[in-house]
PDB file of C-alpha atoms in Angstrom:
ATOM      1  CA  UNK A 284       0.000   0.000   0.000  1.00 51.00           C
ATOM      2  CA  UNK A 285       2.705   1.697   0.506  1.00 55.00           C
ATOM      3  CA  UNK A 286       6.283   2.955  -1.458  1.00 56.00           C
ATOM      4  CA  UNK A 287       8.050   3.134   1.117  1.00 56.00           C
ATOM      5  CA  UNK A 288      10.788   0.770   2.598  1.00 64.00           C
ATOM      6  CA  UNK A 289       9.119  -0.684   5.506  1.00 68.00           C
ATOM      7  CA  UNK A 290      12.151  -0.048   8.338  1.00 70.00           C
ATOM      8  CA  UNK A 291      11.536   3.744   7.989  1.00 69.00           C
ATOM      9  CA  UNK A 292       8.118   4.033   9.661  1.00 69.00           C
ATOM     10  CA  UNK A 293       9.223   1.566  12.687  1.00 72.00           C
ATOM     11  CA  UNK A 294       8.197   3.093  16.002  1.00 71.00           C
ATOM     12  CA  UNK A 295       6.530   6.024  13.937  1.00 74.00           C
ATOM     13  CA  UNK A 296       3.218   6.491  15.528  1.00 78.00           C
ATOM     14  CA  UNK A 297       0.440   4.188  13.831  1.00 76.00           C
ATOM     15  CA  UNK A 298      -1.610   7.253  12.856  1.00 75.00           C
ATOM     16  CA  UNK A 299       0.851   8.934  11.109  1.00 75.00           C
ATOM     17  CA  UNK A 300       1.669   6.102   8.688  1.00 73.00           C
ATOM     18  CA  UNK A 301       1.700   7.289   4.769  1.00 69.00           C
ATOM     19  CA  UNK A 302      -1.488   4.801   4.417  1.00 71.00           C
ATOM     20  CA  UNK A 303      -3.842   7.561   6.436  1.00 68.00           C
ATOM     21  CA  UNK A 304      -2.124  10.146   6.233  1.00 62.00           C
ATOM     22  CA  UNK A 305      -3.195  12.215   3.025  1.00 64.00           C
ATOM     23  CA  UNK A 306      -6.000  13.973   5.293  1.00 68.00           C
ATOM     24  CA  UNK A 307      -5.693  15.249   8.742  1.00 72.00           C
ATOM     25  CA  UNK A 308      -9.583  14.126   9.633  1.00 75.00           C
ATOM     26  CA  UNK A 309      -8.522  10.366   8.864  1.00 76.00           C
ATOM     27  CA  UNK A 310      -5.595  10.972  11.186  1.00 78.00           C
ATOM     28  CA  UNK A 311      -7.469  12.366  13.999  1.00 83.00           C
ATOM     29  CA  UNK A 312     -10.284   9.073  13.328  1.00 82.00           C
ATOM     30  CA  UNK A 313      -7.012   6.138  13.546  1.00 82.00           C
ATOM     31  CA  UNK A 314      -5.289   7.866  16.550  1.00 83.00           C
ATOM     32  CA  UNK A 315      -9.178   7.929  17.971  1.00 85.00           C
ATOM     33  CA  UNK A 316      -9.605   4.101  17.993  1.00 84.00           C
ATOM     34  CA  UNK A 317      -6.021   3.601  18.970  1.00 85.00           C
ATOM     35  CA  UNK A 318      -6.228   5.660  22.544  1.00 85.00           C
ATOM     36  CA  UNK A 319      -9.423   3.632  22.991  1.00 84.00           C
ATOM     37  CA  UNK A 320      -7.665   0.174  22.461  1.00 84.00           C
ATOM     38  CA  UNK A 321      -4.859   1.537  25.131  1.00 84.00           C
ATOM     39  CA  UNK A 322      -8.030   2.419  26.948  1.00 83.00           C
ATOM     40  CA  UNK A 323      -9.070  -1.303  26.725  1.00 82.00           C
ATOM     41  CA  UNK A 324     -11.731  -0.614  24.187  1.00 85.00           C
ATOM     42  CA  UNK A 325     -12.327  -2.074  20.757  1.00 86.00           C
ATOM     43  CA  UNK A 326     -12.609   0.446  17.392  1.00 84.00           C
ATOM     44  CA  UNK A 327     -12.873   0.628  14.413  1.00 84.00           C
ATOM     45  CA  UNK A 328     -13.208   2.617  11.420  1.00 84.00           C
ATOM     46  CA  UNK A 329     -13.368   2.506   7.415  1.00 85.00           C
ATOM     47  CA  UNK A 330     -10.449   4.649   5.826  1.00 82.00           C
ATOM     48  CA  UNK A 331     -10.551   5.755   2.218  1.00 81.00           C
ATOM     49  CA  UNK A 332      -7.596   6.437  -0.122  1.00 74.00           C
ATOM     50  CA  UNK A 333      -7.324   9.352  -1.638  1.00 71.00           C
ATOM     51  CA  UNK A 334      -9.401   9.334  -5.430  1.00 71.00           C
ATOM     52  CA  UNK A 335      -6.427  10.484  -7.422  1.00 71.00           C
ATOM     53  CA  UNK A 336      -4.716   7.720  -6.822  1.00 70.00           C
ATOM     54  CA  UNK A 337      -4.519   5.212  -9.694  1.00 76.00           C
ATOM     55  CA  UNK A 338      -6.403   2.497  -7.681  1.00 79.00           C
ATOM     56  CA  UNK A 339      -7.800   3.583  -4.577  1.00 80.00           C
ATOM     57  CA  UNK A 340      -8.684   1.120  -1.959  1.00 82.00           C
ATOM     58  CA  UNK A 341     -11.248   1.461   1.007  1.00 84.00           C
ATOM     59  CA  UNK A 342      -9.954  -0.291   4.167  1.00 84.00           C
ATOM     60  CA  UNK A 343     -11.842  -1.534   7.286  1.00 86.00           C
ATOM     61  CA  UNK A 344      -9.034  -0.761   9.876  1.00 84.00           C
ATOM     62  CA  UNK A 345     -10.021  -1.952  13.083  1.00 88.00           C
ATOM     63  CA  UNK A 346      -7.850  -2.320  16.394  1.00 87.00           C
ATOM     64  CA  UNK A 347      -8.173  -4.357  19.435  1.00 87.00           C
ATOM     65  CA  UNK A 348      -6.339  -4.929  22.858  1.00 86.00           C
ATOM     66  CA  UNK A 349      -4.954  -7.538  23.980  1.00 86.00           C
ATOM     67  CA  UNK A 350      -4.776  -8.541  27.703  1.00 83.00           C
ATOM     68  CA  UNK A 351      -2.691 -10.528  29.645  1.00 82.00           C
ATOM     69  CA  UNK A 352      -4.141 -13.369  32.314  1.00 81.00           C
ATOM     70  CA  UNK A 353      -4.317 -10.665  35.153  1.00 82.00           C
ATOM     71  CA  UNK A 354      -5.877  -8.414  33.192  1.00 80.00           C
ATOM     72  CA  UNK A 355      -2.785  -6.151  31.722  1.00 83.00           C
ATOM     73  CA  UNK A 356      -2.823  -4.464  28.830  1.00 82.00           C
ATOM     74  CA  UNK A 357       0.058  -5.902  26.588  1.00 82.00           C
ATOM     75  CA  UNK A 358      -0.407  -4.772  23.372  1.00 84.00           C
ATOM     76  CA  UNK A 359      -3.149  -3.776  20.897  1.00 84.00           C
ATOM     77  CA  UNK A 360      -3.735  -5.645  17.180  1.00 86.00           C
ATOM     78  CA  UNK A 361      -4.770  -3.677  14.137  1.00 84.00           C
ATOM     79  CA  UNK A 362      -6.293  -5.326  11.310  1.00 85.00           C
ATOM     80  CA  UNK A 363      -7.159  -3.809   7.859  1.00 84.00           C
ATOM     81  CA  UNK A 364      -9.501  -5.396   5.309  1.00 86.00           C
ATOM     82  CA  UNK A 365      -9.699  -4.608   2.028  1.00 88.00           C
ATOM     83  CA  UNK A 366     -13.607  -3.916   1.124  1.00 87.00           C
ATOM     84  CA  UNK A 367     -13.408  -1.818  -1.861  1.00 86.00           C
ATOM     85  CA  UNK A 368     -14.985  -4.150  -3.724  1.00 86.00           C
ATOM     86  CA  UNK A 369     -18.499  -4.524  -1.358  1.00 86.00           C
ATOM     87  CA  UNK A 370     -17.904  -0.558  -1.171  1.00 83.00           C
ATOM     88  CA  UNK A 371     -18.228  -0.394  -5.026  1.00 83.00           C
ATOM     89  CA  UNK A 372     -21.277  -3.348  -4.729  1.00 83.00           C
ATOM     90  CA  UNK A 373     -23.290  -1.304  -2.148  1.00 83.00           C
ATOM     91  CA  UNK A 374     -22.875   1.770  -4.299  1.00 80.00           C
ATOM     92  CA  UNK A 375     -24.301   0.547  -7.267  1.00 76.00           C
ATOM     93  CA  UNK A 376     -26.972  -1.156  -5.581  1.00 75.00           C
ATOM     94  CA  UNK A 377     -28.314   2.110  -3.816  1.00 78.00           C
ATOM     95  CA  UNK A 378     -27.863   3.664  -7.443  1.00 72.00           C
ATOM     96  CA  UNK A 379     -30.356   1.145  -8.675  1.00 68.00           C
ATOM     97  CA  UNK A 380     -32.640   1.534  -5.894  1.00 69.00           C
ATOM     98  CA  UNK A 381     -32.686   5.518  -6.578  1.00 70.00           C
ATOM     99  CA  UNK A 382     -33.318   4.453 -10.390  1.00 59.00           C
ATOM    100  CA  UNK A 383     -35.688   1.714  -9.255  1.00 65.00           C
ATOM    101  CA  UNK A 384     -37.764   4.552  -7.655  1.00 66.00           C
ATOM    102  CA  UNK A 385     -37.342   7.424  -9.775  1.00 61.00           C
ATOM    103  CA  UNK A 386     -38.203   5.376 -12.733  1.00 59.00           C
ATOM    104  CA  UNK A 387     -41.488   3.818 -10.396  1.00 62.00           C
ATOM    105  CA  UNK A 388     -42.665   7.371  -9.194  1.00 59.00           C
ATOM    106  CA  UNK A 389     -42.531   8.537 -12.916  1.00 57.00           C
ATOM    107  CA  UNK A 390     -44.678   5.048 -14.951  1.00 66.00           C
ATOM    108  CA  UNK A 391     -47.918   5.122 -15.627  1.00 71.00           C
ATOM    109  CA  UNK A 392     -48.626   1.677 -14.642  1.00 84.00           C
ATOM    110  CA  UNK A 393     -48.715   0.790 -11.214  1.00 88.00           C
ATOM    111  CA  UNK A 394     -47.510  -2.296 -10.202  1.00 88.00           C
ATOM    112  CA  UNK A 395     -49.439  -4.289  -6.504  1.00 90.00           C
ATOM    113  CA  UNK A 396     -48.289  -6.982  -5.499  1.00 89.00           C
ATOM    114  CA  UNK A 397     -50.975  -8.992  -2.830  1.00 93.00           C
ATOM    115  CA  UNK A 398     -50.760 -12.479  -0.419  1.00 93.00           C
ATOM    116  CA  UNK A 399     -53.106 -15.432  -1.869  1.00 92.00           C
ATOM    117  CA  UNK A 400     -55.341 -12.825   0.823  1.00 92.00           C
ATOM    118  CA  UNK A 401     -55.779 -10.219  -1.240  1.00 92.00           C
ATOM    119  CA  UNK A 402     -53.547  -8.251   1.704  1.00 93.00           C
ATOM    120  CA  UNK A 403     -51.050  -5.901  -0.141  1.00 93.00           C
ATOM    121  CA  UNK A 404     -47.203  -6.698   0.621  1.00 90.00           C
ATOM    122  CA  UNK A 405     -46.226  -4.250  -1.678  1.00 88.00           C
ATOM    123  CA  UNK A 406     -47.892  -0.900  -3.677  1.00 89.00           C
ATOM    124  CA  UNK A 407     -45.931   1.146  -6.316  1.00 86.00           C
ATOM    125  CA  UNK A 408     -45.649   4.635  -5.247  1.00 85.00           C
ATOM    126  CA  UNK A 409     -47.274   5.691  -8.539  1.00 85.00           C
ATOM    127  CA  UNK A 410     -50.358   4.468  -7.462  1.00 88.00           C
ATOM    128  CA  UNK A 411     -51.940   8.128  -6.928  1.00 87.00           C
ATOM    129  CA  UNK A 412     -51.615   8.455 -10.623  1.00 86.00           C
ATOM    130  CA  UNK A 413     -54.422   5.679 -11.713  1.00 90.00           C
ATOM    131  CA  UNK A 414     -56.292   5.715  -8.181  1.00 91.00           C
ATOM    132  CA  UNK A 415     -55.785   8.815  -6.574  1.00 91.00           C
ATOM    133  CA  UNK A 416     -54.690   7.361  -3.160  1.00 91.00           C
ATOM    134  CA  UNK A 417     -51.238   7.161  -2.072  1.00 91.00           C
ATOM    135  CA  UNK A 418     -49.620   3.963  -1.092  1.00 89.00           C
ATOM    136  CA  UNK A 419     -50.335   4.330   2.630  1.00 91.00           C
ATOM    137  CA  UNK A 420     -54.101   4.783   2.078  1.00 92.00           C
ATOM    138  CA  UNK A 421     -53.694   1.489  -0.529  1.00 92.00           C
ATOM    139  CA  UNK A 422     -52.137  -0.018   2.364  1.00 90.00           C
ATOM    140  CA  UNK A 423     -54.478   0.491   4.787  1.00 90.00           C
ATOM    141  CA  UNK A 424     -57.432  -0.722   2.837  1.00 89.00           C
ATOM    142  CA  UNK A 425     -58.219  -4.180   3.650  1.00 84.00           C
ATOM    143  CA  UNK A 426     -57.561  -6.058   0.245  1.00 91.00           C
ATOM    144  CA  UNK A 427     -57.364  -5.461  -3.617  1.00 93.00           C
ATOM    145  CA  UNK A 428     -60.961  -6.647  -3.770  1.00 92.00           C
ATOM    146  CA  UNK A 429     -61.955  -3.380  -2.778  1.00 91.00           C
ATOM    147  CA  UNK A 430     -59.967  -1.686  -5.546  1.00 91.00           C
ATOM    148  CA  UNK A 431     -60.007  -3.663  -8.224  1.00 92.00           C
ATOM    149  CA  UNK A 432     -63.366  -5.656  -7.532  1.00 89.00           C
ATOM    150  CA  UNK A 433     -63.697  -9.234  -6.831  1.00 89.00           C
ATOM    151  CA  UNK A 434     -63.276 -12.320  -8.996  1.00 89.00           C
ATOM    152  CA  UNK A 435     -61.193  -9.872 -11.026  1.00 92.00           C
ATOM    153  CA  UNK A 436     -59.675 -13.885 -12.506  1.00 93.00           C
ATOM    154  CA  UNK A 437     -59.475 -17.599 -12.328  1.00 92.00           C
ATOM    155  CA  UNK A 438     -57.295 -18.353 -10.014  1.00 90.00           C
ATOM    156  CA  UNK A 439     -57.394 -21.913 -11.303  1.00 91.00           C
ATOM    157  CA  UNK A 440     -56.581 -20.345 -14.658  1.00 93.00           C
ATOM    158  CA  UNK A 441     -53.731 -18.424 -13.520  1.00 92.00           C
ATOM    159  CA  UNK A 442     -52.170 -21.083 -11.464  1.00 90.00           C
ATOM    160  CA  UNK A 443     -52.214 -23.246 -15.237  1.00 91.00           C
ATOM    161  CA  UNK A 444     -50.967 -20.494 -17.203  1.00 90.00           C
ATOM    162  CA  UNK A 445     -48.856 -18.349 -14.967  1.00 88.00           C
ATOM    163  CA  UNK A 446     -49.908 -15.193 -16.670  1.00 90.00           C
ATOM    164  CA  UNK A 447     -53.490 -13.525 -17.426  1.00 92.00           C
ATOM    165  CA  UNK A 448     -53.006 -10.739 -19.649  1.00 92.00           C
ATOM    166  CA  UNK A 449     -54.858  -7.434 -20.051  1.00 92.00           C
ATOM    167  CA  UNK A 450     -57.942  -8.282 -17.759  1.00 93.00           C
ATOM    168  CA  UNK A 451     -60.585  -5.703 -18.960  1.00 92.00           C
ATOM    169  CA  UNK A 452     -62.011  -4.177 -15.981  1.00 92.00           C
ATOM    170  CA  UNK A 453     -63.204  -0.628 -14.114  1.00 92.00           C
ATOM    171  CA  UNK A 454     -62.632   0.769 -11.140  1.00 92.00           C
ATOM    172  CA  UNK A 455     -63.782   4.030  -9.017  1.00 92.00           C
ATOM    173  CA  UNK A 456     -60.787   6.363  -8.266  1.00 91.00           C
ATOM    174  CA  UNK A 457     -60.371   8.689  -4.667  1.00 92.00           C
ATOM    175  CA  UNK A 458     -62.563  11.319  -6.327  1.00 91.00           C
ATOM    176  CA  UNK A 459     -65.094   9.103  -6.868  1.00 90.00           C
ATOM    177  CA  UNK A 460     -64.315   8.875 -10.848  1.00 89.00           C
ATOM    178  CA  UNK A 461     -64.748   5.781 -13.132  1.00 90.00           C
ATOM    179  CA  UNK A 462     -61.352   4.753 -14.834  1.00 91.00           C
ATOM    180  CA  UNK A 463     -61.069   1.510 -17.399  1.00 91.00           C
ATOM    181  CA  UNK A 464     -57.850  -0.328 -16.903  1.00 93.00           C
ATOM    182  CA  UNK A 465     -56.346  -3.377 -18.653  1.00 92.00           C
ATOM    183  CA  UNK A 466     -54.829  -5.589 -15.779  1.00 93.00           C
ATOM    184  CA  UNK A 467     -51.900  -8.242 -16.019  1.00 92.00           C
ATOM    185  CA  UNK A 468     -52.026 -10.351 -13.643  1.00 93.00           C
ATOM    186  CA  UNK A 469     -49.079 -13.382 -12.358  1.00 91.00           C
ATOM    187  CA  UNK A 470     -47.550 -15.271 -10.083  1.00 91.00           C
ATOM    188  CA  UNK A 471     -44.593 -14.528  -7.985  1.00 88.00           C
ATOM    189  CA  UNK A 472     -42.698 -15.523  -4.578  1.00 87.00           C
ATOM    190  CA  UNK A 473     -41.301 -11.887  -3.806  1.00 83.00           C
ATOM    191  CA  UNK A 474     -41.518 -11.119   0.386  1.00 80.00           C
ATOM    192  CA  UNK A 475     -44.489 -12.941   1.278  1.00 84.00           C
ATOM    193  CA  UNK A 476     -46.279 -11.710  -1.837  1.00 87.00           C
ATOM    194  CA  UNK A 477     -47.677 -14.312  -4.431  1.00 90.00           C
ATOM    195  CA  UNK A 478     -49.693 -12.224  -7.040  1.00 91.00           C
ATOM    196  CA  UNK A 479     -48.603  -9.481  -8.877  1.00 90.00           C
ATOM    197  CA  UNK A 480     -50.933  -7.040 -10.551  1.00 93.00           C
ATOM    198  CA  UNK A 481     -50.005  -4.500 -13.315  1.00 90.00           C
ATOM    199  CA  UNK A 482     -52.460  -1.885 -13.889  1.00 92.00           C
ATOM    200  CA  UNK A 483     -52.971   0.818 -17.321  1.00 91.00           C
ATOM    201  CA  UNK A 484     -55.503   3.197 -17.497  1.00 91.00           C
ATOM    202  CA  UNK A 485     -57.180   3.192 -20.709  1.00 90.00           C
ATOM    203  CA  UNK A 486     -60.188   5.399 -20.034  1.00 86.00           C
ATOM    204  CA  UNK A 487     -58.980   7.826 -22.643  1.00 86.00           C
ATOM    205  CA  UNK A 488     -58.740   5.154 -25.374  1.00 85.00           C
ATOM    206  CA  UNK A 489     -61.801   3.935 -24.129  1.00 82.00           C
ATOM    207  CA  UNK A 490     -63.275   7.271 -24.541  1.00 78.00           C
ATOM    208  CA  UNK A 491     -62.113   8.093 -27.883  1.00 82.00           C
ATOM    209  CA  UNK A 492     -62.984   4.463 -29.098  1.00 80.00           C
ATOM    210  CA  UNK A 493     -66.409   4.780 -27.707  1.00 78.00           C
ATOM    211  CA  UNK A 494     -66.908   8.821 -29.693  1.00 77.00           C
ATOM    212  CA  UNK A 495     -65.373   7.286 -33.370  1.00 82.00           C
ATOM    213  CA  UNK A 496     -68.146   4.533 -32.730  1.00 80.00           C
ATOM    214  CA  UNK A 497     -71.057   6.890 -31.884  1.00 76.00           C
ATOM    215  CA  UNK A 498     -69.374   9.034 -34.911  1.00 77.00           C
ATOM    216  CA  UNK A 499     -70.102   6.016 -37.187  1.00 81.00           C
ATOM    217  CA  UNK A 500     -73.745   5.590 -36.037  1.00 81.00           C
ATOM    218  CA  UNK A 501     -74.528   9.213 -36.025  1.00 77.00           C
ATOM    219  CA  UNK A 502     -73.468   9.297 -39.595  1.00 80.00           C
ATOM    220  CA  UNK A 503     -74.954   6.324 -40.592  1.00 81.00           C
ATOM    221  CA  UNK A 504     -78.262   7.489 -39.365  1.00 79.00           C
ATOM    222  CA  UNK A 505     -77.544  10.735 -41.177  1.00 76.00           C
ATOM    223  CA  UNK A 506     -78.434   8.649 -44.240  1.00 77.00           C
ATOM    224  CA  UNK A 507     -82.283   8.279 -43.425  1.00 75.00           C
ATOM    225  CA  UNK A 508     -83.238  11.533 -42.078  1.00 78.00           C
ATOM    226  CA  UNK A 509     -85.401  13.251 -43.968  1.00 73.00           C
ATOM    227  CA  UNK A 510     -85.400  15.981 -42.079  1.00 77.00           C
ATOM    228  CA  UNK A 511     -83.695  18.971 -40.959  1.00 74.00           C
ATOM    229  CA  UNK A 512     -85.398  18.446 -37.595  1.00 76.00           C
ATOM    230  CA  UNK A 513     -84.381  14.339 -37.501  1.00 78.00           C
ATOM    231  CA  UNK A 514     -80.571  15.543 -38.556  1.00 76.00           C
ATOM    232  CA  UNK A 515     -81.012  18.214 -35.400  1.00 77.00           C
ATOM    233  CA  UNK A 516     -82.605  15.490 -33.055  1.00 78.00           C
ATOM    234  CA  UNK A 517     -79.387  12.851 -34.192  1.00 73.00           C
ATOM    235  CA  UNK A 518     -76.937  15.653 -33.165  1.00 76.00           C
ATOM    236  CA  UNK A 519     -78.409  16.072 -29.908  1.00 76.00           C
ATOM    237  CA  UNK A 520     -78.764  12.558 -29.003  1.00 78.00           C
ATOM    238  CA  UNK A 521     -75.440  11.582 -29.943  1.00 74.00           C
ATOM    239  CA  UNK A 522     -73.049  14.875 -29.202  1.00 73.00           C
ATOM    240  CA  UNK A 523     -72.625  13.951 -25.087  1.00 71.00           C
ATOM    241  CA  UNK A 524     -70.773  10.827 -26.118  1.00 66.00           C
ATOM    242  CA  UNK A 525     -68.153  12.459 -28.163  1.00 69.00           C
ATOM    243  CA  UNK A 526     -67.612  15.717 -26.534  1.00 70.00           C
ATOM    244  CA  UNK A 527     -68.556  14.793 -23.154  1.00 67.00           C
ATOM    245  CA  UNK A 528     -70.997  17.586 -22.846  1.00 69.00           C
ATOM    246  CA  UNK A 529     -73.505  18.148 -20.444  1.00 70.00           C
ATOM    247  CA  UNK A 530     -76.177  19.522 -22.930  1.00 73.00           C
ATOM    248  CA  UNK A 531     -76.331  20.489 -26.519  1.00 76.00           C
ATOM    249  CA  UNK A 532     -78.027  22.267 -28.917  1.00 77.00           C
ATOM    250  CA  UNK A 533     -78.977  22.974 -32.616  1.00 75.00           C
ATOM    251  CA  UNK A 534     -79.900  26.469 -34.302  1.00 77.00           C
ATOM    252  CA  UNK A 535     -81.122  27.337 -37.296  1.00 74.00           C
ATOM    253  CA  UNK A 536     -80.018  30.865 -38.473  1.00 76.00           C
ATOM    254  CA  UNK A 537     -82.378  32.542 -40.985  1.00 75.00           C
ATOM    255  CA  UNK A 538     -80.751  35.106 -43.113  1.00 77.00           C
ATOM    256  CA  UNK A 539     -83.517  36.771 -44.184  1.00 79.00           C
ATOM    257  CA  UNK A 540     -85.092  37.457 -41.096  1.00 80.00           C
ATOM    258  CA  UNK A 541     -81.461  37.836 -39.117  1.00 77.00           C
ATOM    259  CA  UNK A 542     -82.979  35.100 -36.218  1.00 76.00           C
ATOM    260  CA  UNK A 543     -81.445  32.415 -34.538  1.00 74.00           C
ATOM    261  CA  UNK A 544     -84.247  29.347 -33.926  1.00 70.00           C
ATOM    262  CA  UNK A 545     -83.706  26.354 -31.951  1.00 68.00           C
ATOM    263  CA  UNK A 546     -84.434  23.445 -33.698  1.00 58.00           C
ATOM    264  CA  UNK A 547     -83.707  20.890 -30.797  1.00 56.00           C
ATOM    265  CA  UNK A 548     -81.994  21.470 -27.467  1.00 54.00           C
ATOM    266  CA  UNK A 549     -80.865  18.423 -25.116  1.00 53.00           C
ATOM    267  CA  UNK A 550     -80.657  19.119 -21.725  1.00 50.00           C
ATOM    268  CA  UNK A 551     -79.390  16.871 -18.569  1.00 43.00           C
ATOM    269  CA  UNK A 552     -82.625  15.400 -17.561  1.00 43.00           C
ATOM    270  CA  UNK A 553     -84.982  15.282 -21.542  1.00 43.00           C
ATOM    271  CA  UNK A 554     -81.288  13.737 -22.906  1.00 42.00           C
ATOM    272  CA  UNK A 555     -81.863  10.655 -20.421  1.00 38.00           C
ATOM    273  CA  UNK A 556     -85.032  10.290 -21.118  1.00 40.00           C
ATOM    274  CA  UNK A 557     -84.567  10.520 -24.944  1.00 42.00           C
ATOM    275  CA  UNK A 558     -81.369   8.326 -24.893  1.00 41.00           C
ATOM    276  CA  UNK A 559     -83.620   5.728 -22.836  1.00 39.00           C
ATOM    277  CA  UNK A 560     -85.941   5.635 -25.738  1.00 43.00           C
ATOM    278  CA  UNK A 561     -83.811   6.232 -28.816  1.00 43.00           C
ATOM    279  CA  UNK A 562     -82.756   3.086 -30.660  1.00 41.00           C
ATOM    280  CA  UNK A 563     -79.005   4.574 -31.631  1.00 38.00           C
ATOM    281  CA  UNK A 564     -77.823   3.856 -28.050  1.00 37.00           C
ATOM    282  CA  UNK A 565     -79.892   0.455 -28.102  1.00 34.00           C
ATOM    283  CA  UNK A 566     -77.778  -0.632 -31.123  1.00 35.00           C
ATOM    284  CA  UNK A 567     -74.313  -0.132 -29.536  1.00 36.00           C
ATOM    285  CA  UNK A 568     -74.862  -3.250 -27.255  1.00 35.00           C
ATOM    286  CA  UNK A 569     -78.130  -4.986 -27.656  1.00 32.00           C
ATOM    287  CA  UNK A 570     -77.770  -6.419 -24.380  1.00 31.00           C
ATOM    288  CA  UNK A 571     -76.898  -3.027 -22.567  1.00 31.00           C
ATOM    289  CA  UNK A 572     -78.788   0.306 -22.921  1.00 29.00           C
ATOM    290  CA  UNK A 573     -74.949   2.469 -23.500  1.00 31.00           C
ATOM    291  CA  UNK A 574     -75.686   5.578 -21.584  1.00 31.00           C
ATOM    292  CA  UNK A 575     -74.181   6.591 -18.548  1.00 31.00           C
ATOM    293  CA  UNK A 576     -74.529   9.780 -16.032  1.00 30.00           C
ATOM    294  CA  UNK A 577     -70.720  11.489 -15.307  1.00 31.00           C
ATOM    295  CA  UNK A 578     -71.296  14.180 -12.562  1.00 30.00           C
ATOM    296  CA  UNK A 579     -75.097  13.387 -12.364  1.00 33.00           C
ATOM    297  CA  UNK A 580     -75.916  14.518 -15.571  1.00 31.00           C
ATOM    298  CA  UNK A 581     -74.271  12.707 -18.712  1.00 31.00           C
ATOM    299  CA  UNK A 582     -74.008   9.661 -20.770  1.00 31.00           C
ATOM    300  CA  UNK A 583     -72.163   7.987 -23.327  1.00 31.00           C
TER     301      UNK A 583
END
């Protein structure tokens, strides 16, 4: 460690060896530990080299007493282990971890991982983005039943395949709003956790998916009005499901009299009614009347 011909430093005090030397704060910790060995106590500490050198080394110096039968102090042992290599480990690890987070704290997917209980063992701490909670109020709920709903799979299924992929299902954020997500679910053995669920939000794709659909119809029945009033009562009926609107309206403008006339107006409570009874929404899903009320007063 050292260039130095070894007979030169002999009887030099151990503090003041070229090894520690470079800084006077490492001298001050080695001569430290050493009066508490005289002292009768064990010490140690961890002694970097200086980072110009070509190859610095960490060290874990640590120094001892030793005692004779009565008791006497007769001498004290220093021993220094090389650990520059679990130094380097340890740093890269807690550079991962920071990575590991930042890169959690910043997906849109949320990752929870549950027991065969339902009982989370571990929440993503992105989970406010989809949910609205953070991972303490996750936590404290009692399992993912009540977030994701139950009999969300098979777990008969899953236990066969491993893997369920993008699990169509909706569920009711903080604020009380409706999100669809696609959910992954597997099988894992990570800290007492045996289920891990992935979660995307696609109530925006939904959304837009569900407007380009009503766009089709709309235009489609388009084709057999025969009316300006039937084209009017189409645009009412169908507008709230592509511009998530909570009314709308059509007006004719006469030029020649310089007036604006209503020719059909949908408001929150006539639009249910009329979407109730209108066939378009019927047709979507024959099984489902497709309508909807988002803050009490619309529908898709």
């Amino acid at each position: 460690m050292i260039d130095d011909d070894i007979k030169t430093i002999i009887g030099e005090p151990f503090w003041t060896l070229p090894w520690w030397s470079q800084t006077d704060e490492t001298s001050v910790e080695i001569h430290q530990i050493v009066e508490n060995a005289l002292d009768g106590a064990f010490g140690n500490v961890v002694v970097p080299q200086p980072p110009h050198l070509e190859d610095p080394r960490v060290i874990d110096l640590s120094v001892r007493p030793v005692e004779s039968e009565r008791g006497d102090l007769v001498s004290i042992i220093v021993e220094g282990v090389d650990i520059t290599e679990r130094v380097d480990l340890d740093r890269d690890i807690r550079q991962s971890e920071k990575l590991h987070r930042v890169t959690l704290n910043n997906m849109t997917d949320t990752v929870l991982i549950t027991n065969e209980a339902g009982e989370y063992t571990y929440v993503c701490p992105n989970v406010h983005f989809i949910f609205g909670y953070t991972a303490d109020e996750i936590h404290e709920q009692e399992t993912i039943d009540d977030l994701l709903g139950k009999n969300l799979f098979d777990r008969d299924e899953l236990a066969k395949e491993g893997v369920l992929k993008n699990i169509e299902t909706t569920a009711i954020d903080k604020a009380g709003r409706e999100h669809t997500l696609l959910v992954n679910v597997r099988e894992v053995s990570i800290q007492g956790g045996t289920l891990l669920f992935s979660c995307r939000d696609i109530t925006k794709r939904k959304q837009r998916e569900e407007a380009l659909a009503t766009l089709h119809e709309t235009t489609r029945d388009f084709l057999y009005a025969g009316t300006h009033q039937e084209i009017a009562q189409h645009i009412v009926d169908d507008t709230p499901g592509v511009l998530d609107l909570d009314a709308s309206a059509v007006y004719l403008f006469d030029a020649d009299t310089n007036v604006l006339q209503t020719r059909r107006k949908l408001d929150s409570n006539a639009g249910i009614k009329r979407a109730a009874s209108n066939p378009t929404y019927r047709r979507r899903n024959p099984s489902e009347l497709q309508f909807r009320r988002r803050r009490g007063t619309v529908f898709r």
